[in-house]
XYZ file of C-alpha atoms in Angstrom:
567
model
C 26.417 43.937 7.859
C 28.340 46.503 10.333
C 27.607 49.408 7.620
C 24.141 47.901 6.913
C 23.410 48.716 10.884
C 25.130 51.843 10.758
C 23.390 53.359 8.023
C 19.569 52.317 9.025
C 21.113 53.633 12.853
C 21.773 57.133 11.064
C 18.824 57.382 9.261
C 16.541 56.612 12.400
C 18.560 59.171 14.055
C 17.815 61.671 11.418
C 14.040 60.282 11.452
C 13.883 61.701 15.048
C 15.363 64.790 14.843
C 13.356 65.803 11.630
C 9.962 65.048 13.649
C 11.068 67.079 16.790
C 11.759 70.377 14.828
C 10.722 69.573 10.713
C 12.148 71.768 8.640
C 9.973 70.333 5.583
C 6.860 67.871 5.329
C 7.694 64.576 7.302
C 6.814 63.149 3.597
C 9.641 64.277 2.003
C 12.340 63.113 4.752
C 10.590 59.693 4.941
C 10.975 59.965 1.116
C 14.556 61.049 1.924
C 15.716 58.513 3.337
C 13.573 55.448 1.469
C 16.221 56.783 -1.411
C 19.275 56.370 0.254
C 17.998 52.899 2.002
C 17.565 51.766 -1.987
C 21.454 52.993 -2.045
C 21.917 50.544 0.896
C 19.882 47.804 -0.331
C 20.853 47.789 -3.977
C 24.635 48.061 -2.557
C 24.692 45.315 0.038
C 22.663 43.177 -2.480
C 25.043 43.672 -5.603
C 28.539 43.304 -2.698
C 26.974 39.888 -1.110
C 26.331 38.343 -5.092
C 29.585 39.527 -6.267
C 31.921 40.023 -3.161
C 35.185 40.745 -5.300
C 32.858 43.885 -7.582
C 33.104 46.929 -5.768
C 30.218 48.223 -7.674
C 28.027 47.179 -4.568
C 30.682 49.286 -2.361
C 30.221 52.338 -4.044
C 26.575 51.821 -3.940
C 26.654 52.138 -0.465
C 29.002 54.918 -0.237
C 26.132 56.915 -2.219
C 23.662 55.638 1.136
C 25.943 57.257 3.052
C 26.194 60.616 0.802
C 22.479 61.135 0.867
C 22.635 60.675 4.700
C 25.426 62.930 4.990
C 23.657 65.793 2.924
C 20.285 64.770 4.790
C 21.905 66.196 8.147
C 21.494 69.965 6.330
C 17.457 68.881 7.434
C 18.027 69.000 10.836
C 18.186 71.841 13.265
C 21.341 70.631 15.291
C 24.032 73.336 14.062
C 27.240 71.055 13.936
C 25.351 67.808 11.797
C 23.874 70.846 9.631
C 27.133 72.220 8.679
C 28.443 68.812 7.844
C 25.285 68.554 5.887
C 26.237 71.459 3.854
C 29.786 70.450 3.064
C 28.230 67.206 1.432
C 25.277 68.250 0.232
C 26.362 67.546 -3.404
C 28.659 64.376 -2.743
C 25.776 62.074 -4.064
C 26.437 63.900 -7.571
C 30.072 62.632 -7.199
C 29.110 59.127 -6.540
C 26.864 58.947 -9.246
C 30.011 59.922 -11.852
C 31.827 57.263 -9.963
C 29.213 54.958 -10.520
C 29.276 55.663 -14.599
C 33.077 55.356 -14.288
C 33.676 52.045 -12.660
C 30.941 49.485 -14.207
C 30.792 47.087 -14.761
C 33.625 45.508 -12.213
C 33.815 48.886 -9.801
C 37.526 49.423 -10.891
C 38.567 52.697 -12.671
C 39.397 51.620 -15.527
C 42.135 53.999 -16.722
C 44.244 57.283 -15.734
C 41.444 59.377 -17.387
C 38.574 57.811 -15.365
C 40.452 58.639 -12.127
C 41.170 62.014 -12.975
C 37.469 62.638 -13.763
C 36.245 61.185 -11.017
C 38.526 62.703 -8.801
C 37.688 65.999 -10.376
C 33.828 65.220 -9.606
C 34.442 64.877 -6.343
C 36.482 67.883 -6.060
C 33.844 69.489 -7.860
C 31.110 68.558 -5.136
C 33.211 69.334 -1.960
C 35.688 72.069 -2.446
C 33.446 74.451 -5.143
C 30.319 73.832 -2.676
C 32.339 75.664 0.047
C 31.256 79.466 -1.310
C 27.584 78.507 -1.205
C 27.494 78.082 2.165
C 30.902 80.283 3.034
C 29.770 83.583 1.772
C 25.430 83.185 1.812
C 23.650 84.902 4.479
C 21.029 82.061 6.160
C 18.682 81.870 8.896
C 20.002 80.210 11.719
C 21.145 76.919 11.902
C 21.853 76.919 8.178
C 24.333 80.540 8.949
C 26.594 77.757 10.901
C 29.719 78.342 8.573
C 28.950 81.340 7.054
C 32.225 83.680 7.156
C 30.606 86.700 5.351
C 27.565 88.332 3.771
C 29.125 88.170 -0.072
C 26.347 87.293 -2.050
C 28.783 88.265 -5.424
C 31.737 86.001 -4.565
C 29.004 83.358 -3.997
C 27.021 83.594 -6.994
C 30.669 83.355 -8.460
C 31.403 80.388 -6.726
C 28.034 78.830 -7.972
C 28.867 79.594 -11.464
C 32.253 78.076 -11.413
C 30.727 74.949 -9.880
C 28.236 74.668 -12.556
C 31.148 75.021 -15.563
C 33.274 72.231 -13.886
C 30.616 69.920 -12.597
C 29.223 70.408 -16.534
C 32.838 69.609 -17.866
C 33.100 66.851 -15.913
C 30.170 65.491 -17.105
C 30.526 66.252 -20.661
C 34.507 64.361 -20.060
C 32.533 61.733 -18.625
C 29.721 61.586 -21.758
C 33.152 61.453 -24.150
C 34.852 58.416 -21.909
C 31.613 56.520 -22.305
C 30.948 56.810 -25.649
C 34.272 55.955 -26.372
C 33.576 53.075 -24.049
C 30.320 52.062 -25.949
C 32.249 52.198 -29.447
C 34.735 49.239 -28.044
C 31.530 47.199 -26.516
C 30.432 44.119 -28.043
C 27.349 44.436 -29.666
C 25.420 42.480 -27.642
C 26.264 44.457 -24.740
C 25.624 47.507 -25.779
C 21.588 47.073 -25.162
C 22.724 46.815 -22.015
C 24.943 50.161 -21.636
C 23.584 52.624 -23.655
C 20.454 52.892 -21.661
C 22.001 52.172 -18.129
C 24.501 55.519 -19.491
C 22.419 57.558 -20.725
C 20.269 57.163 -17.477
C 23.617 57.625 -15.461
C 24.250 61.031 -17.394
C 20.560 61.833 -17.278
C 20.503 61.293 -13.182
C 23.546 63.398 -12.462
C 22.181 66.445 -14.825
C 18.417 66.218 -13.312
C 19.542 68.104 -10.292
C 21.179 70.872 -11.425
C 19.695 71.471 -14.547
C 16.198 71.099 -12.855
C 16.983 73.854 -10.541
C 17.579 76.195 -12.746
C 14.882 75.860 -14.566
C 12.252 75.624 -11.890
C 10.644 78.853 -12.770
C 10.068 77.839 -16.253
C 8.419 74.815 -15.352
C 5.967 75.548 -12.706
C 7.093 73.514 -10.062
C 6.791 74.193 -6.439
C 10.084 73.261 -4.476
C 8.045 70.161 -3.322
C 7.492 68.720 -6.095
C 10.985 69.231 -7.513
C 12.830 67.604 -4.292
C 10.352 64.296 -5.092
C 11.188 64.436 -8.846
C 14.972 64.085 -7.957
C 14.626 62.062 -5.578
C 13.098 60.042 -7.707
C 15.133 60.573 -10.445
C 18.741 59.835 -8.002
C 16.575 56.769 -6.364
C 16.417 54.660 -9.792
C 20.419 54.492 -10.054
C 21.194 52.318 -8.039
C 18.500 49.766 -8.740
C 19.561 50.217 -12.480
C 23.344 49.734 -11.898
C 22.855 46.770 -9.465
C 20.737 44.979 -11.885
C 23.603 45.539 -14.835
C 26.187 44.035 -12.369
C 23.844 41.111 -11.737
C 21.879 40.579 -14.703
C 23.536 42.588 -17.625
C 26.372 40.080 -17.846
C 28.813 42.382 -16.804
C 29.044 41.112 -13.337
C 33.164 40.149 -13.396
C 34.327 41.276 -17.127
C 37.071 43.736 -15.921
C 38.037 40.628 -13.008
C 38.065 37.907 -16.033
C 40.529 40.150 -17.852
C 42.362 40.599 -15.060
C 42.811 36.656 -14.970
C 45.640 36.972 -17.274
C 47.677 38.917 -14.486
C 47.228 35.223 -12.511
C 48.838 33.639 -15.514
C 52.130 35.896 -14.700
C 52.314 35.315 -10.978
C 55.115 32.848 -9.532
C 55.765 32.006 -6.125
C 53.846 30.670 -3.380
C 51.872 33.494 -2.543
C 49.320 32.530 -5.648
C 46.218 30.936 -5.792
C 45.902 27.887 -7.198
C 43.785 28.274 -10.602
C 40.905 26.732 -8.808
C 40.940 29.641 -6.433
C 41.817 32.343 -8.686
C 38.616 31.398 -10.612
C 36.629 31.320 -8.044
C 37.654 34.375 -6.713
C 37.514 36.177 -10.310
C 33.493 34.599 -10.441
C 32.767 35.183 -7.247
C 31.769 31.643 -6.892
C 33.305 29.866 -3.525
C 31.499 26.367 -5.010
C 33.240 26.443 -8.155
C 35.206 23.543 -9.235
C 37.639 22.945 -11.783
C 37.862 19.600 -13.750
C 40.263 17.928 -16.186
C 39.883 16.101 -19.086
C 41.750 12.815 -18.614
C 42.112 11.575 -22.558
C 43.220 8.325 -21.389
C 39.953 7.688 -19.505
C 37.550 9.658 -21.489
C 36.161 11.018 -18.350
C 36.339 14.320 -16.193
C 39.133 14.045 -13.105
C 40.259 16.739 -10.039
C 43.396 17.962 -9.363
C 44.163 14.539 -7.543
C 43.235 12.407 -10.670
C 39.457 11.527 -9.319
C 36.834 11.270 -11.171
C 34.569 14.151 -11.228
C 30.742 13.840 -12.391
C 29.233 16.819 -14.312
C 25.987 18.414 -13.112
C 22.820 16.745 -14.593
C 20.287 19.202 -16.541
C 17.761 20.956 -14.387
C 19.916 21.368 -11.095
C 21.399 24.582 -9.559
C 24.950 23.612 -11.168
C 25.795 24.092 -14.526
C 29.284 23.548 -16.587
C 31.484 25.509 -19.196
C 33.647 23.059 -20.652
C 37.276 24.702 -21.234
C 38.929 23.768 -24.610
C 42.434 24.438 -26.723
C 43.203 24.273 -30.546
C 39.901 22.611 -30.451
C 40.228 20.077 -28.373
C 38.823 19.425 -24.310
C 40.923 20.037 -21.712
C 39.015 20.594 -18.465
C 35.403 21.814 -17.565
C 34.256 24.667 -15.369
C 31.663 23.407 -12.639
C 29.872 26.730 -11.023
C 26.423 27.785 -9.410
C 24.331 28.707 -12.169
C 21.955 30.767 -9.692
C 24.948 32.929 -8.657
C 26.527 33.355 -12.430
C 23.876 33.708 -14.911
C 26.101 34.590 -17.518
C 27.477 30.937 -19.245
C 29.387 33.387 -21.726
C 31.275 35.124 -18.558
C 31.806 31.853 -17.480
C 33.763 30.414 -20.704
C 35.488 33.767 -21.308
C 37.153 33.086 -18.075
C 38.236 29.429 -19.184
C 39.304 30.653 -22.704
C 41.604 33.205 -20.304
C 43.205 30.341 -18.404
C 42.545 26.961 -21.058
C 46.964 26.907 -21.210
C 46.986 27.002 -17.350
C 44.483 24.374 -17.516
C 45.938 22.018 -20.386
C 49.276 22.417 -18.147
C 47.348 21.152 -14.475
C 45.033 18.396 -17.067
C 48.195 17.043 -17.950
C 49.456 17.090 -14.214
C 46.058 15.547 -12.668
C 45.994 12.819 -15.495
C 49.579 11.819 -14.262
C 47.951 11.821 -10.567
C 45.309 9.635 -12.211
C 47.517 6.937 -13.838
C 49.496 6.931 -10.030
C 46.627 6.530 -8.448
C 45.332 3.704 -10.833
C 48.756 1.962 -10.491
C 48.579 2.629 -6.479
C 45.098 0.409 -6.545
C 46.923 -1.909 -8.965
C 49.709 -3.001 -6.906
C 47.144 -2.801 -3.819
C 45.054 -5.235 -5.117
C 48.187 -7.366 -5.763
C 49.894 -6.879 -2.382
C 45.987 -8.474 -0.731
C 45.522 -11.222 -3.377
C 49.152 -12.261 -2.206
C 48.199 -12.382 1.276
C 45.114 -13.637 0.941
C 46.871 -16.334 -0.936
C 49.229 -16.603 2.125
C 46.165 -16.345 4.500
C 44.851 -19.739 2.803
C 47.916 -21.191 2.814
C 48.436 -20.804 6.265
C 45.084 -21.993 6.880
C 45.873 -24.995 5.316
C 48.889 -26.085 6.744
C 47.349 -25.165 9.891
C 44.334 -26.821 10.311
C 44.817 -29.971 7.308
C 48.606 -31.022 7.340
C 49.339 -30.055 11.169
C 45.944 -31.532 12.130
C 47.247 -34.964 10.334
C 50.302 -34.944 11.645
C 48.870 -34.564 14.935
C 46.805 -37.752 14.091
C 50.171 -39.333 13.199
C 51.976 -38.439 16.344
C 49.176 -39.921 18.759
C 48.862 -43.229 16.455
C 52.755 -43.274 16.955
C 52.435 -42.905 20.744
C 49.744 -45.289 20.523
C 51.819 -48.160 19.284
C 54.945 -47.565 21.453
C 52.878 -47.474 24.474
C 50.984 -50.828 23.419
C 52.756 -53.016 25.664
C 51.922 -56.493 22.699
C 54.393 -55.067 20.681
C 58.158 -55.881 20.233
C 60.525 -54.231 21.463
C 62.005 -52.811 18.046
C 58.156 -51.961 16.817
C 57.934 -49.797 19.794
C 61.169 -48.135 19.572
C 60.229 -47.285 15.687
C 57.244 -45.916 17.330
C 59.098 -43.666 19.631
C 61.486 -42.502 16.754
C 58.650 -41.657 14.711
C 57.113 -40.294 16.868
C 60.066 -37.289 18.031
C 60.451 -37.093 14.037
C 56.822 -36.346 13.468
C 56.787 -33.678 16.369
C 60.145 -32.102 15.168
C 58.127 -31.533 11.941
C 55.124 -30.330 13.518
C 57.650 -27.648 14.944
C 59.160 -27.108 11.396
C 55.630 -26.609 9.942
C 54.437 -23.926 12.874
C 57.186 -22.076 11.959
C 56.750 -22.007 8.479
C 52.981 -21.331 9.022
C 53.978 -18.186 10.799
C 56.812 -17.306 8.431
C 54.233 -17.524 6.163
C 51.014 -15.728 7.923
C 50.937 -15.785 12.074
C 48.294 -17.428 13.231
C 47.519 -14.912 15.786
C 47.138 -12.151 13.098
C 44.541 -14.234 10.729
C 42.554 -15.282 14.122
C 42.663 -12.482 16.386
C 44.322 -9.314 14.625
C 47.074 -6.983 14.470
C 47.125 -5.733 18.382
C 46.869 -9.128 19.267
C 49.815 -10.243 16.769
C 51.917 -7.638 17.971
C 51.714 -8.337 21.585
C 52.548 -11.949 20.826
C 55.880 -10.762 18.886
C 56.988 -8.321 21.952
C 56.330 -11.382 24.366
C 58.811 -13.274 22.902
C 61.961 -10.762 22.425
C 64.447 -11.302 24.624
C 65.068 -7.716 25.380
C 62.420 -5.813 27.424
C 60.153 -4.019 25.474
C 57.691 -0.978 26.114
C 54.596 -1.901 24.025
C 51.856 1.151 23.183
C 48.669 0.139 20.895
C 46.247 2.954 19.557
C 44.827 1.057 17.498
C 41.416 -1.904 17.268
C 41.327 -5.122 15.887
C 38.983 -5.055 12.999
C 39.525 -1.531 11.901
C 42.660 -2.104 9.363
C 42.246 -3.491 6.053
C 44.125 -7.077 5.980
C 46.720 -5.533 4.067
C 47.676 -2.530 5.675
C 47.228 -4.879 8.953
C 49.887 -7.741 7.455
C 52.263 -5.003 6.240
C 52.203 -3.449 9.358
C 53.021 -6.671 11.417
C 55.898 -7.384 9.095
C 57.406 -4.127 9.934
C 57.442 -4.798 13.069
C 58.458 -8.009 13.390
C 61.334 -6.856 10.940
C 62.363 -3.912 12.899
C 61.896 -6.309 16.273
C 64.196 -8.980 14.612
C 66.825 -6.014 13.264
C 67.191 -4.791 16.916
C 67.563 -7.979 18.752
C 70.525 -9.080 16.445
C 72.369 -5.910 15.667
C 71.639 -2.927 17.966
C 72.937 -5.190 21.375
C 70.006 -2.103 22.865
C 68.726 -2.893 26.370
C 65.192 -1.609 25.878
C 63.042 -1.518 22.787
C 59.676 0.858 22.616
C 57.062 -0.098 20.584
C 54.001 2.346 19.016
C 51.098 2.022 16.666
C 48.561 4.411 16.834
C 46.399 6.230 14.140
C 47.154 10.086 13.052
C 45.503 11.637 10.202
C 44.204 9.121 8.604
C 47.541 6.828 8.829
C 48.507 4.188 10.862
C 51.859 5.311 12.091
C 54.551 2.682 13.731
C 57.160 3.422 15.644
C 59.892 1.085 17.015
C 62.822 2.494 18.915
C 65.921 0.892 20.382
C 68.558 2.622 22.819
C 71.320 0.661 21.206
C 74.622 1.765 19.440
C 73.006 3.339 16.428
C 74.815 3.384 12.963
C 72.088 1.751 10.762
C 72.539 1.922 7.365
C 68.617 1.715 5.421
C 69.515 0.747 2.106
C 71.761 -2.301 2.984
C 69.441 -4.512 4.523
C 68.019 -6.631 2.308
C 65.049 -6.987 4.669
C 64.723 -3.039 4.709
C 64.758 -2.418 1.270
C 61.436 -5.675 1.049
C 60.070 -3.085 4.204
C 60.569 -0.371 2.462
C 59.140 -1.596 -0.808
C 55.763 -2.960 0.439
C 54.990 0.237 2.520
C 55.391 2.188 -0.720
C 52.856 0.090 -2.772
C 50.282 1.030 -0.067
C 51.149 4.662 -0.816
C 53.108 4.718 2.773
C 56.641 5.938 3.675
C 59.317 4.485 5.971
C 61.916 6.076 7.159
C 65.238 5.112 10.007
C 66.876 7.061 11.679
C 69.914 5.787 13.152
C 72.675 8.379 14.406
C 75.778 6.518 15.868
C 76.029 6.178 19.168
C 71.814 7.185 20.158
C 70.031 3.823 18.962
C 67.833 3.158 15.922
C 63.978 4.544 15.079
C 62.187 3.109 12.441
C 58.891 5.192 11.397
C 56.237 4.094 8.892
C 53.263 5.788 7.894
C 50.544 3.518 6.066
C 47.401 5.260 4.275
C 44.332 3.294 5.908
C 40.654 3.787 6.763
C 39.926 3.597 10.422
């Protein structure tokens, strides 16, 4: 955008100073500058559809050449002079532009050297013209001397280079052409052949001016004409010639050779090769007969009709992965599957990796599913006890208290009452306990914050209690594991740490419920010895979670756990 504003900024500029003083019909510099705006738009166009071609860069480096050589039109001496030195630049450009399509690379050592030889060509043989050619003011501004031989010389030379250059670059395309496919070759004989044609038109047309009639007019609209078409021509090759990224996709096997962390992942190595931020690479999971992600889920393929389309990606004849991509932005399916056939080994290699992730992940939901049908199970069992064999031994215990306090009975009736009735309340205390062994009651009624605060009322040791976390919020499993841990942890550190102050934290980061429980006793802990631990340890990781102690002698206990959960 920054070079979009600055060129319309310099050709307004120009605009003005043309009018004030014209040096030719307004027509013509209007005309002028229309042709290097189609530079601009053609360029900016072509870089914004495929930001990794410079094709659309060079494009607008040829703007910027025919705004350069447009200063000569003005009547300020210093932009004139640097309108002089560039006044043939554009004709460099344009052997650029042959050089580097379709990806706006040089392709080899003798591209560069030709193109570098064009533009040597159209700044450094240009200097006689305007060194040694007497002018009326401003156009005299860097005239050294009235040597009209030495510059006729200097013309000549630059017509014998700039015409070996050309001819080099004629030879370099042909040869080009000859290694095309065929089908592409309808595509780059003409856009060549109109390249060559272009950067000839000028020169040649020059010269032969007085043959043909033409009044000076005329001729400076016939070129312009003539230069203007290039870039249109050029950015629709890069965009609809199927060109757009063949040099990139070849250069895809240069990703293949990469190690260390500094390289893309192969998702963003083809995206950046296609020039499609939206593209997305899946993998054929075998086992499930369906398309998965790099994380093993499943991915659905574009339906017919939309904006997305897919290249599936296969090896020895077989699937492994599919290339999802914006079919509006790559209208080439064939540049599209080139790229996969670049990359299919890369691909088989990651299939095989996100299939693995998939069977994990299957086996994760697995033992998920088993971890809340247990304690649901445990939930109804604790229900049970709860409200049907507590409630009847409630029943019990006031029928027993009923009898002993009926003052018709005997004396040994009512003592059997009264002995019945401490045995049926010592096994109403047997039975709360194993109902919250089992499942607390204060988690199934009224949640994890409230279970928790229950278990740090009844330590013995005072205990700092911080909850980040809502009732209702937690999945019953992730809220049941997370009460064991802490009751655990609570129960570890009451009988072994002899700490005077526990600290207690749950609180949700990142998508986890994280607990914390920290003692300020001796220390010395050893995590895989406790049998209770290792049960800890092994029902956090069927969640997908991680727990971890640290317990340095001497500096007290902390037990973290990190539990996957949706808040």
């Amino acid at each position: 955008m920054f070079l979009g504003g600055a060129a319309v900024l310099v050709g307004a500029v120009e605009m003005v100073l043309v009018v004030v003083e014209p040096v030719a019909p307004v027509w013509q510099l209007v005309l002028f500058l229309l042709v290097a705006w189609t530079y601009l738009a053609a360029g900016i166009v072509a870089w914004w559809r495929r930001p990794s071609n410079r094709m659309g860069a060079i494009m607008v480096a040829g703007c910027f050449a025919l705004l350069v050589a447009g200063l000569a039109n003005t009547s300020v001496p210093g932009l004139v002079a640097v309108g002089l030195v560039g006044a043939t630049v554009i004709l460099a450009v344009l052997i650029h532009l042959l050089h580097a399509f379709p990806s706006g690379r040089l392709h080899d050592a003798a591209s560069r050297l030709t193109v570098l030889a064009g533009y040597g060509v159209s700044v450094i043989l240009q200097a006689p013209l305007y060194l040694f050619t007497a002018a009326p003011p401003p156009y005299d501004v860097l005239m050294v001397s009235d040597l009209p031989g030495v510059a006729d010389a200097g013309a000549s030379v630059q017509r014998v280079a700039g015409a070996a250059v050309v001819v080099v670059t004629a030879v370099i395309l042909a040869q080009r052409l000859r290694r095309a496919h065929p089908a592409r070759r309808h595509v780059l004989v003409p856009l060549f052949a109109y390249g060559i044609v272009a950067v000839l038109f000028i020169p040649v047309s020059t010269l032969i001016q007085p043959l043909l009639g033409f009044s000076s007019g005329t001729l400076t609209v016939l070129q312009l004409i003539v230069i203007g078409g290039v870039p249109i021509a050029f950015a629709l090759g890069v965009l609809r010639g199927g060109f757009a990224r063949t040099g990139e996709v070849e250069e895809l096997g240069t990703w293949l050779g990469v190690s260390g962390g500094a390289r893309p992942t192969l998702n963003e190595a083809l995206a950046q090769t296609l020039g499609d931020p939206t593209l997305q690479l899946a993998f054929w999971a075998s086992d499930r007969k369906a398309y998965v992600d790099s994380a093993g889920r499943s991915v659905d393929l574009p339906s017919r009709g939309s904006d997305r389309a897919v290249a599936e990606v296969d090896l020895e004849g077989r699937p492994v992965g599919a290339i999802i991509y914006d079919a509006t932005l790559i209208d080439d399916p064939e540049l599209v599957r080139a790229a996969g056939r670049v990359v299919a080994i890369a691909v088989d290699r990651e299939r095989l990796t996100a299939q693995l992730l998939a069977s994990e992940a299957a086996l994760r939901e697995s033992r998920e599913r088993l971890v809340e049908a247990g304690d649901r199970e445990r939930r109804r069992v604790a229900r049970d006890l709860h409200d049907g064999m507590q409630g009847r031994l409630v029943l019990l215990a006031l029928e027993a208290q009923r009898i002993a306090g009926d003052p018709t009975a005997s004396e040994p009736v009512t003592e059997a009452a009264t002995s019945l009735r401490a045995g049926i309340d010592d096994a109403a205390r047997e039975l709360r306990r194993l109902v919250h062994a089992v499942m607390p009651a204060s988690l199934i009624e009224r949640g994890l914050s409230a279970a928790t605060e229950d278990l740090v009322d009844h330590v013995p040791v005072p205990t700092r209690l911080e909850l980040g976390v809502e009732d209702g919020t937690l999945s019953p499993a992730v809220e049941s594991t997370a009460y064991f841990v802490v009751a655990e942890a609570l129960t570890n550190a009451v009988k072994h740490s002899h700490a005077h102050e526990l600290a207690v934290r749950l609180a949700l980061a990142g998508g986890n419920l994280l607990i914390e429980i920290d003692d300020d006793g001796g220390g010395g802990a050893q995590p895989g010895h406790g049998v209770g631990l290792r049960r800890l340890a092994d029902r956090v990781d069927v969640l997908g979670g991680r727990l971890r102690v640290e317990s340095p002698p001497g500096r007290g206990t902390r037990l973290v756990a990190e539990l996957p959960c949706a808040s």
